[in-house]
Amino acid sequence: MALIVNFVAFAPLTYTSIWLQGVEGVSPIGVGLSTLPLAGAAFLVSWQAGRSLHRLHPGRVIAAGLALVAAGSFAGAALLHGDASWPALTAGLALTGTGTGLAVPSLTAAAMGSVPPDRGGIASGMVSTARQLGFAIGIAVLATAFNAGATASLASAGVPDPAAVADALSAGRAAPGPAAVPAALHDAALAGLDRVFLLSGALAAAGALAVIVLVRAVRDSATPPATESTTGMRKAHA
């Protein structure tokens, strides 16, 4: 789940940054400021909810966080159309930040709480490694989704060699060819982002369902059923 969280919540930011800087002409500082809804929501939720999350089953909290990330991804896909610019990202990023604010602290706490105290560092390190791996894998996988959407849009607009233009666009380079007019690049970037957010939302929703089943199964199997012998031993001890 740590791998999935970073995949669906943070890897898409790579392609929103490429769109805003390379196509919309937003400055690097402006791109950073556009992600404040995600960072601010994550900070506020983890700060305010952290003191009470330990009372809840971690699987439900992580699942709720992933469900919110899924909602944020689907909101991004729905709002990025036409002449949309950075304000269209705000609602989706706020939902995604709320979800990560719930999921990430619970992930670490659940991992460290499920092992003996002397293995806590190992558990925390495994969560951190999985999160970094999720980010790296997410960028690679989402590049395929972005390129597919951008290529289809450029081809429908009649841009020559749409695959090469889409590759350049996803890499953050200036798109080659005079036929790649700004309007076509804008539409292509939004088509690519649409697929990025749809894929991220589907994976986050699947992760939310999976964590409910898997964490509950681990919890149930970790508690052996009481037998007559153990019951008798408890009575005898009493």
Coordinates of C-alpha atoms in Angstrom, one line a residue:
M1 CA 0.0 0.0 0.0
A2 CA 2.9 2.3 0.6
L3 CA 4.1 1.7 -2.9
I4 CA 0.6 2.4 -4.3
V5 CA 0.1 5.6 -2.3
N6 CA 3.2 7.2 -3.8
F7 CA 2.4 5.9 -7.2
V8 CA -1.1 7.3 -7.4
A9 CA -0.7 10.5 -5.3
F10 CA 2.7 11.9 -6.2
A11 CA 3.9 10.4 -9.6
P12 CA 1.2 12.2 -11.5
L13 CA 2.7 15.5 -10.3
T14 CA 5.6 14.9 -12.7
Y15 CA 3.2 15.2 -15.7
T16 CA 1.2 18.1 -14.3
S17 CA 4.5 20.0 -13.9
I18 CA 5.5 19.2 -17.5
W19 CA 2.2 20.4 -18.8
L20 CA 2.2 23.6 -16.7
Q21 CA 5.9 24.5 -17.5
G22 CA 6.3 23.2 -21.0
V23 CA 2.9 24.1 -22.5
E24 CA 1.2 26.7 -20.3
G25 CA 4.4 28.6 -19.6
V26 CA 4.0 28.7 -15.8
S27 CA 7.2 29.5 -13.9
P28 CA 8.8 26.8 -11.7
I29 CA 7.8 28.7 -8.6
G30 CA 4.2 28.9 -10.0
V31 CA 4.2 25.2 -10.5
G32 CA 5.3 24.6 -7.0
L33 CA 2.7 27.0 -5.6
S34 CA 0.0 25.1 -7.6
T35 CA 0.7 22.0 -5.6
L36 CA 0.0 23.7 -2.3
P37 CA -3.5 22.3 -2.0
L38 CA -2.0 18.8 -1.8
A39 CA 0.8 19.7 0.6
G40 CA -1.4 21.9 2.8
A41 CA -4.3 19.3 3.0
A42 CA -1.9 16.5 3.8
F43 CA -0.2 18.5 6.6
L44 CA -3.4 19.7 8.2
V45 CA -5.1 16.3 8.1
S46 CA -2.1 14.4 9.4
W47 CA -1.6 17.0 12.1
Q48 CA -5.2 17.1 13.3
A49 CA -6.2 13.5 12.8
G50 CA -3.0 11.9 14.0
R51 CA -3.9 12.0 17.7
S52 CA -7.1 10.0 17.1
L53 CA -6.1 7.6 14.2
H54 CA -4.6 5.1 16.6
R55 CA -8.1 4.3 17.9
L56 CA -9.3 3.2 14.5
H57 CA -8.5 0.0 12.6
P58 CA -5.5 0.9 10.3
G59 CA -6.9 -0.9 7.3
R60 CA -10.0 1.3 7.3
V61 CA -8.0 4.5 7.7
I62 CA -5.6 3.5 4.9
A63 CA -8.6 2.4 2.7
A64 CA -10.3 5.7 3.4
G65 CA -7.2 7.6 2.4
L66 CA -6.8 5.7 -0.8
A67 CA -10.5 6.3 -1.6
L68 CA -10.0 10.0 -1.3
V69 CA -6.9 9.8 -3.5
A70 CA -9.0 8.0 -6.1
A71 CA -11.7 10.7 -5.8
G72 CA -9.0 13.4 -6.3
S73 CA -7.6 11.6 -9.4
F74 CA -11.0 11.3 -11.0
A75 CA -11.7 14.9 -10.2
G76 CA -8.5 15.9 -12.0
A77 CA -9.5 13.8 -15.0
A78 CA -13.0 15.4 -15.1
L79 CA -11.8 19.0 -14.7
L80 CA -8.9 19.1 -17.1
H81 CA -10.6 19.9 -20.4
G82 CA -11.0 22.7 -22.9
D83 CA -8.8 25.7 -21.9
A84 CA -8.1 24.5 -18.4
S85 CA -5.0 25.7 -16.6
W86 CA -3.6 25.3 -13.1
P87 CA -6.8 26.2 -11.1
A88 CA -8.5 23.1 -12.5
L89 CA -6.0 21.0 -10.4
T90 CA -7.0 22.5 -7.1
A91 CA -10.0 20.4 -6.1
G92 CA -8.3 17.1 -7.1
L93 CA -5.1 18.0 -5.3
A94 CA -6.9 18.9 -2.2
L95 CA -8.7 15.6 -2.1
T96 CA -5.5 13.7 -2.8
G97 CA -3.7 15.6 0.0
T98 CA -6.5 14.8 2.4
G99 CA -6.1 11.1 1.4
T100 CA -2.4 11.0 1.9
G101 CA -2.7 12.8 5.2
L102 CA -4.8 9.9 6.4
A103 CA -3.0 7.0 4.7
V104 CA 0.7 7.8 5.2
P105 CA 0.9 8.1 9.0
S106 CA -1.3 5.0 9.4
L107 CA 0.9 3.0 7.0
T108 CA 4.0 3.7 9.0
A109 CA 2.2 3.2 12.4
A110 CA 0.7 -0.1 11.2
A111 CA 4.0 -1.4 9.9
M112 CA 5.9 -0.6 13.0
G113 CA 3.1 -1.8 15.3
S114 CA 3.0 -5.2 13.6
V115 CA 6.6 -6.2 14.5
P116 CA 8.5 -6.6 17.7
P117 CA 10.0 -3.3 19.0
D118 CA 13.6 -4.3 17.9
R119 CA 12.3 -4.7 14.3
G120 CA 10.6 -1.3 14.2
G121 CA 13.4 0.3 12.2
I122 CA 13.3 -2.4 9.6
A123 CA 9.6 -2.0 9.2
S124 CA 9.9 1.8 8.9
G125 CA 12.7 1.4 6.4
M126 CA 10.7 -1.0 4.3
V127 CA 7.7 1.4 4.1
S128 CA 10.1 4.2 3.1
T129 CA 11.7 2.0 0.4
A130 CA 8.3 0.9 -0.9
R131 CA 7.2 4.6 -1.2
Q132 CA 10.2 5.6 -3.2
L133 CA 9.9 2.6 -5.4
G134 CA 6.2 3.4 -6.0
F135 CA 7.2 6.9 -7.1
A136 CA 9.8 5.6 -9.5
I137 CA 7.5 2.9 -11.0
G138 CA 4.7 5.4 -11.2
I139 CA 6.6 7.9 -13.3
A140 CA 7.6 5.1 -15.7
V141 CA 4.1 3.5 -16.0
L142 CA 2.3 6.9 -16.2
A143 CA 4.6 8.0 -19.0
T144 CA 3.1 5.2 -21.2
A145 CA -0.4 6.4 -20.3
F146 CA 0.5 10.1 -21.0
N147 CA 2.1 9.3 -24.3
A148 CA -0.8 7.2 -25.5
G149 CA -3.3 9.9 -24.7
A150 CA -1.1 12.7 -26.2
T151 CA -0.4 10.7 -29.4
A152 CA -4.0 10.0 -30.0
S153 CA -4.9 13.7 -29.6
L154 CA -2.0 14.9 -31.8
A155 CA -3.0 12.3 -34.5
S156 CA -6.6 13.5 -34.5
A157 CA -5.3 17.1 -34.9
G158 CA -3.3 16.1 -38.0
V159 CA 0.1 16.9 -36.4
P160 CA 2.9 15.1 -38.3
D161 CA 4.7 12.3 -36.5
P162 CA 2.5 12.5 -33.4
A163 CA 4.4 9.8 -31.5
A164 CA 7.6 11.8 -31.6
V165 CA 5.9 14.9 -30.6
A166 CA 4.2 13.1 -27.7
D167 CA 7.6 11.7 -26.6
A168 CA 9.1 15.1 -26.6
L169 CA 6.1 16.5 -24.7
S170 CA 6.2 13.9 -22.0
A171 CA 10.0 14.4 -21.6
G172 CA 9.5 18.2 -21.1
R173 CA 11.3 19.1 -24.3
A174 CA 10.1 21.6 -26.8
A175 CA 7.9 19.7 -29.3
P176 CA 9.5 19.5 -32.7
G177 CA 7.9 20.6 -36.0
P178 CA 6.1 23.8 -36.9
A179 CA 2.8 21.9 -37.2
A180 CA 2.8 21.3 -33.4
V181 CA 0.9 24.5 -32.7
P182 CA 0.3 25.5 -29.0
A183 CA -3.4 24.7 -29.2
A184 CA -2.6 21.1 -30.4
L185 CA 0.0 20.7 -27.6
H186 CA -2.4 22.0 -25.0
D187 CA -5.1 19.5 -26.1
A188 CA -2.5 16.7 -26.3
A189 CA -1.2 17.4 -22.8
L190 CA -4.7 17.4 -21.3
A191 CA -5.5 14.1 -23.1
G192 CA -2.3 12.6 -21.7
L193 CA -3.2 13.9 -18.2
D194 CA -6.7 12.5 -18.5
R195 CA -5.3 9.0 -18.9
V196 CA -2.7 9.6 -16.1
F197 CA -5.4 10.5 -13.7
L198 CA -7.8 7.8 -14.7
L199 CA -5.2 5.1 -14.3
S200 CA -4.1 6.6 -10.9
G201 CA -7.7 6.7 -9.7
A202 CA -8.4 3.2 -10.8
L203 CA -5.3 1.9 -9.0
A204 CA -6.1 3.9 -5.9
A205 CA -9.7 2.5 -5.8
A206 CA -8.4 -1.0 -6.3
G207 CA -5.8 -0.5 -3.5
A208 CA -8.6 0.8 -1.1
L209 CA -10.5 -2.4 -1.7
A210 CA -7.4 -4.6 -1.4
V211 CA -6.2 -3.2 1.9
I212 CA -9.6 -3.8 3.5
V213 CA -9.5 -7.4 2.5
L214 CA -5.8 -8.0 3.2
V215 CA -5.4 -6.2 6.5
R216 CA -8.6 -7.7 7.9
A217 CA -7.4 -11.2 6.8
V218 CA -4.0 -10.7 8.5
R219 CA -5.8 -9.4 11.7
D220 CA -8.2 -12.3 11.7
S221 CA -5.6 -15.0 11.0
A222 CA -3.3 -13.5 13.7
T223 CA -5.9 -14.3 16.4
P224 CA -6.2 -18.1 16.8
P225 CA -9.6 -19.4 17.8
A226 CA -10.0 -20.3 21.4
T227 CA -10.0 -24.1 22.1
E228 CA -11.1 -26.1 25.0
S229 CA -7.6 -26.7 26.1
T230 CA -6.7 -23.0 26.1
T231 CA -9.9 -22.1 27.8
G232 CA -9.2 -24.7 30.5
M233 CA -5.7 -23.3 30.9
R234 CA -7.1 -19.8 31.4
K235 CA -9.6 -21.0 34.0
A236 CA -6.9 -23.0 35.7
H237 CA -4.6 -20.0 35.8
A238 CA -7.4 -17.8 37.2

